[in-house]
PDB file of C-alpha atoms in Angstrom:
ATOM      1  CA  MET A  12     -46.361  79.810  41.844  1.00 87.00           C
ATOM      2  CA  ALA A  13     -43.462  77.380  41.510  1.00 91.00           C
ATOM      3  CA  SER A  14     -43.124  74.944  38.635  1.00 93.00           C
ATOM      4  CA  LEU A  15     -40.769  72.125  37.741  1.00 96.00           C
ATOM      5  CA  ASN A  16     -40.202  70.339  34.450  1.00 96.00           C
ATOM      6  CA  LYS A  17     -37.502  67.681  34.852  1.00 97.00           C
ATOM      7  CA  VAL A  18     -37.484  64.210  33.315  1.00 97.00           C
ATOM      8  CA  ILE A  19     -35.041  61.372  33.981  1.00 97.00           C
ATOM      9  CA  LEU A  20     -35.495  58.302  31.773  1.00 97.00           C
ATOM     10  CA  ILE A  21     -33.639  55.069  31.092  1.00 97.00           C
ATOM     11  CA  GLY A  22     -34.745  53.059  28.089  1.00 96.00           C
ATOM     12  CA  ASN A  23     -33.581  51.287  24.948  1.00 97.00           C
ATOM     13  CA  LEU A  24     -33.298  52.947  21.559  1.00 97.00           C
ATOM     14  CA  THR A  25     -35.903  51.665  19.082  1.00 97.00           C
ATOM     15  CA  ALA A  26     -33.780  52.543  16.016  1.00 97.00           C
ATOM     16  CA  ASP A  27     -30.334  53.830  15.116  1.00 96.00           C
ATOM     17  CA  PRO A  28     -30.246  57.594  15.721  1.00 95.00           C
ATOM     18  CA  GLU A  29     -29.680  59.683  12.602  1.00 92.00           C
ATOM     19  CA  LEU A  30     -27.793  62.961  12.997  1.00 95.00           C
ATOM     20  CA  LYS A  31     -29.133  65.929  11.008  1.00 96.00           C
ATOM     21  CA  GLN A  32     -28.167  69.586  10.644  1.00 96.00           C
ATOM     22  CA  THR A  33     -30.444  72.608  10.740  1.00 95.00           C
ATOM     23  CA  GLN A  34     -30.119  75.225   8.000  1.00 95.00           C
ATOM     24  CA  SER A  35     -27.855  77.190  10.333  1.00 95.00           C
ATOM     25  CA  GLY A  36     -25.589  74.150  10.887  1.00 95.00           C
ATOM     26  CA  ILE A  37     -26.753  73.099  14.375  1.00 95.00           C
ATOM     27  CA  SER A  38     -26.657  69.334  15.025  1.00 96.00           C
ATOM     28  CA  VAL A  39     -29.936  67.696  16.028  1.00 97.00           C
ATOM     29  CA  VAL A  40     -31.040  64.115  16.495  1.00 97.00           C
ATOM     30  CA  SER A  41     -34.531  62.767  17.168  1.00 96.00           C
ATOM     31  CA  PHE A  42     -34.964  59.257  18.486  1.00 97.00           C
ATOM     32  CA  THR A  43     -37.391  57.107  20.432  1.00 97.00           C
ATOM     33  CA  ILE A  44     -36.696  55.024  23.504  1.00 97.00           C
ATOM     34  CA  ALA A  45     -38.785  52.137  24.806  1.00 97.00           C
ATOM     35  CA  ILE A  46     -39.322  52.040  28.552  1.00 96.00           C
ATOM     36  CA  ASN A  47     -40.828  48.980  30.220  1.00 93.00           C
ATOM     37  CA  ARG A  48     -43.737  49.558  32.581  1.00 89.00           C
ATOM     38  CA  ARG A  49     -45.504  47.065  34.798  1.00 86.00           C
ATOM     39  CA  TYR A  50     -49.261  47.092  35.273  1.00 81.00           C
ATOM     40  CA  GLN A  51     -51.864  44.921  36.947  1.00 78.00           C
ATOM     41  CA  SER A  52     -54.956  43.901  34.983  1.00 77.00           C
ATOM     42  CA  LYS A  53     -58.195  42.909  36.699  1.00 76.00           C
ATOM     43  CA  ASN A  54     -58.086  39.234  35.720  1.00 75.00           C
ATOM     44  CA  ALA A  55     -54.352  38.581  36.029  1.00 66.00           C
ATOM     45  CA  THR A  56     -52.802  37.273  39.226  1.00 68.00           C
ATOM     46  CA  GLU A  57     -49.335  38.562  38.279  1.00 73.00           C
ATOM     47  CA  GLY A  58     -48.241  41.973  37.040  1.00 76.00           C
ATOM     48  CA  GLN A  59     -47.918  42.302  33.306  1.00 83.00           C
ATOM     49  CA  GLN A  60     -45.438  44.354  31.353  1.00 87.00           C
ATOM     50  CA  THR A  61     -45.853  46.775  28.500  1.00 91.00           C
ATOM     51  CA  ALA A  62     -43.613  49.405  26.928  1.00 94.00           C
ATOM     52  CA  ASP A  63     -44.020  53.140  26.557  1.00 95.00           C
ATOM     53  CA  PHE A  64     -42.340  54.787  23.571  1.00 97.00           C
ATOM     54  CA  ILE A  65     -40.967  58.232  24.346  1.00 97.00           C
ATOM     55  CA  ASN A  66     -39.777  60.670  21.676  1.00 97.00           C
ATOM     56  CA  ILE A  67     -36.506  62.445  22.488  1.00 97.00           C
ATOM     57  CA  VAL A  68     -34.743  65.388  20.805  1.00 97.00           C
ATOM     58  CA  ALA A  69     -31.081  66.197  21.475  1.00 96.00           C
ATOM     59  CA  TRP A  70     -29.209  69.233  20.176  1.00 96.00           C
ATOM     60  CA  ARG A  71     -25.579  70.216  19.489  1.00 95.00           C
ATOM     61  CA  GLN A  72     -22.932  68.154  21.332  1.00 95.00           C
ATOM     62  CA  SER A  73     -25.552  65.878  22.894  1.00 95.00           C
ATOM     63  CA  ALA A  74     -26.888  65.076  19.426  1.00 96.00           C
ATOM     64  CA  GLU A  75     -23.428  64.256  18.133  1.00 95.00           C
ATOM     65  CA  PHE A  76     -22.721  62.113  21.214  1.00 96.00           C
ATOM     66  CA  VAL A  77     -25.920  60.091  20.766  1.00 96.00           C
ATOM     67  CA  SER A  78     -25.377  59.504  17.051  1.00 95.00           C
ATOM     68  CA  ARG A  79     -21.771  58.430  17.628  1.00 94.00           C
ATOM     69  CA  PHE A  80     -22.113  56.049  20.588  1.00 94.00           C
ATOM     70  CA  PHE A  81     -25.667  54.657  20.568  1.00 95.00           C
ATOM     71  CA  LYS A  82     -27.347  52.128  18.289  1.00 95.00           C
ATOM     72  CA  LYS A  83     -30.706  50.371  18.145  1.00 96.00           C
ATOM     73  CA  GLY A  84     -31.418  48.293  21.255  1.00 95.00           C
ATOM     74  CA  LYS A  85     -28.768  49.942  23.453  1.00 95.00           C
ATOM     75  CA  PRO A  86     -29.814  51.408  26.796  1.00 96.00           C
ATOM     76  CA  ILE A  87     -29.506  55.164  27.268  1.00 96.00           C
ATOM     77  CA  LEU A  88     -29.987  57.628  30.114  1.00 96.00           C
ATOM     78  CA  VAL A  89     -31.779  60.864  29.224  1.00 97.00           C
ATOM     79  CA  CYS A  90     -32.227  63.895  31.494  1.00 97.00           C
ATOM     80  CA  GLY A  91     -34.255  66.771  30.164  1.00 97.00           C
ATOM     81  CA  SER A  92     -37.649  68.440  30.105  1.00 97.00           C
ATOM     82  CA  ILE A  93     -41.016  67.816  28.466  1.00 97.00           C
ATOM     83  CA  GLN A  94     -41.912  70.149  25.632  1.00 97.00           C
ATOM     84  CA  SER A  95     -45.160  70.478  23.679  1.00 96.00           C
ATOM     85  CA  ARG A  96     -45.390  72.118  20.286  1.00 94.00           C
ATOM     86  CA  SER A  97     -47.696  72.215  17.295  1.00 95.00           C
ATOM     87  CA  TYR A  98     -47.242  72.604  13.562  1.00 93.00           C
ATOM     88  CA  THR A  99     -49.265  72.399  10.357  1.00 95.00           C
ATOM     89  CA  ASP A 100     -48.426  69.454   8.081  1.00 94.00           C
ATOM     90  CA  ASN A 101     -48.341  69.465   4.267  1.00 95.00           C
ATOM     91  CA  GLN A 102     -52.058  68.654   4.062  1.00 96.00           C
ATOM     92  CA  GLY A 103     -52.979  71.653   6.244  1.00 95.00           C
ATOM     93  CA  ASN A 104     -53.745  69.579   9.356  1.00 96.00           C
ATOM     94  CA  LYS A 105     -52.621  70.909  12.726  1.00 96.00           C
ATOM     95  CA  ARG A 106     -50.372  68.398  14.527  1.00 95.00           C
ATOM     96  CA  TYR A 107     -49.409  68.339  18.205  1.00 95.00           C
ATOM     97  CA  VAL A 108     -46.178  66.842  19.478  1.00 94.00           C
ATOM     98  CA  THR A 109     -45.009  66.145  23.016  1.00 95.00           C
ATOM     99  CA  GLU A 110     -41.364  65.168  23.384  1.00 96.00           C
ATOM    100  CA  VAL A 111     -38.471  65.230  25.812  1.00 97.00           C
ATOM    101  CA  VAL A 112     -35.746  67.753  25.021  1.00 97.00           C
ATOM    102  CA  ALA A 113     -32.531  66.200  26.313  1.00 96.00           C
ATOM    103  CA  ASP A 114     -30.237  68.355  28.405  1.00 95.00           C
ATOM    104  CA  GLU A 115     -27.948  65.420  29.236  1.00 95.00           C
ATOM    105  CA  VAL A 116     -27.519  61.928  27.811  1.00 95.00           C
ATOM    106  CA  GLY A 117     -25.321  59.153  29.117  1.00 95.00           C
ATOM    107  CA  PHE A 118     -24.367  55.523  29.172  1.00 94.00           C
ATOM    108  CA  VAL A 119     -26.246  53.040  31.330  1.00 91.00           C
ATOM    109  CA  GLU A 120     -23.945  50.056  30.959  1.00 81.00           C
ATOM    110  CA  SER A 121     -20.187  49.779  31.208  1.00 74.00           C
ATOM    111  CA  LYS A 122     -18.023  49.389  28.120  1.00 70.00           C
ATOM    112  CA  SER A 123     -17.446  45.669  28.819  1.00 65.00           C
ATOM    113  CA  GLU A 124     -21.200  45.056  29.198  1.00 67.00           C
ATOM    114  CA  ALA A 125     -21.877  46.932  25.965  1.00 65.00           C
ATOM    115  CA  SER A 126     -19.389  44.806  24.037  1.00 63.00           C
ATOM    116  CA  GLY A 127     -20.778  41.592  25.509  1.00 60.00           C
ATOM    117  CA  GLY A 128     -17.802  40.941  27.763  1.00 50.00           C
ATOM    118  CA  ALA A 129     -18.482  38.999  30.927  1.00 45.00           C
ATOM    119  CA  SER A 130     -15.492  40.337  32.830  1.00 42.00           C
ATOM    120  CA  GLN A 131     -16.178  42.714  35.654  1.00 45.00           C
ATOM    121  CA  TYR A 132     -13.704  44.755  37.687  1.00 45.00           C
ATOM    122  CA  THR A 133     -13.840  44.173  41.425  1.00 47.00           C
ATOM    123  CA  PRO A 134     -11.774  46.550  43.554  1.00 54.00           C
ATOM    124  CA  ASP A 135      -9.432  44.953  46.105  1.00 54.00           C
ATOM    125  CA  ALA A 136     -11.444  46.594  48.871  1.00 53.00           C
ATOM    126  CA  TYR A 137     -14.297  44.155  48.157  1.00 53.00           C
ATOM    127  CA  THR A 138     -12.239  40.969  48.212  1.00 55.00           C
ATOM    128  CA  THR A 139     -11.131  38.899  51.172  1.00 56.00           C
ATOM    129  CA  PRO A 140      -7.627  39.863  52.267  1.00 55.00           C
ATOM    130  CA  SER A 141      -4.950  37.187  52.198  1.00 54.00           C
ATOM    131  CA  TYR A 142      -1.949  36.913  54.486  1.00 50.00           C
ATOM    132  CA  SER A 143       1.421  35.478  53.561  1.00 53.00           C
ATOM    133  CA  ASN A 144       2.731  34.711  57.041  1.00 52.00           C
ATOM    134  CA  THR A 145       3.278  31.135  58.196  1.00 54.00           C
ATOM    135  CA  ASN A 146       0.556  31.210  60.846  1.00 55.00           C
ATOM    136  CA  ALA A 147      -2.555  32.026  58.791  1.00 54.00           C
ATOM    137  CA  ALA A 148      -4.774  32.108  61.886  1.00 60.00           C
ATOM    138  CA  GLU A 149      -2.898  35.105  63.270  1.00 62.00           C
ATOM    139  CA  PRO A 150      -1.833  37.890  60.908  1.00 59.00           C
ATOM    140  CA  LYS A 151       1.343  39.800  61.764  1.00 63.00           C
ATOM    141  CA  PHE A 152       0.931  43.455  62.543  1.00 61.00           C
ATOM    142  CA  GLU A 153       3.687  45.850  63.463  1.00 66.00           C
ATOM    143  CA  PRO A 154       2.897  47.527  66.786  1.00 66.00           C
ATOM    144  CA  VAL A 155       3.108  51.299  66.904  1.00 63.00           C
ATOM    145  CA  THR A 156       5.041  52.358  69.988  1.00 67.00           C
ATOM    146  CA  ASP A 157       5.042  56.110  69.547  1.00 69.00           C
ATOM    147  CA  GLU A 158       1.851  57.912  68.516  1.00 67.00           C
ATOM    148  CA  ASP A 159       3.959  60.752  67.051  1.00 68.00           C
ATOM    149  CA  ASP A 160       4.920  58.386  64.189  1.00 62.00           C
ATOM    150  CA  LEU A 161       1.320  58.071  62.994  1.00 61.00           C
ATOM    151  CA  PRO A 162       0.735  59.683  59.592  1.00 61.00           C
ATOM    152  CA  PHE A 163      -2.504  61.324  60.704  1.00 56.00           C
TER     153      PHE A 163
END
């Protein structure tokens, strides 16, 4: 029987991530992201919005990347898998945890958006071309007389 465990999430960090090391020196960071979700209640005419809080764990280079470049409130992309585990706390109670183990993390916004800049790069291909000839209604093109001169 086939199975699949793949999660792709985009949300905002609820706190600054704090990098830690295991006893064997492996970097790990645990953090929570808030993800908005719309729902429709019985009495409401419009959809309402709530947030789900998802616990994430990142290891090694991903952990170091998150702790270096992400802060509270910043959007983050997380790709990974859902993992369930249990442990016994200090009072002897059995605790169950479900979290996303991040395989990949990434930026959602560009560097200028992250720094609050309003400038946005628009490639020339998306702008209206301008012509510098004297008759603007008719652009000048050089006719190709011999097809052997074509570069393709």
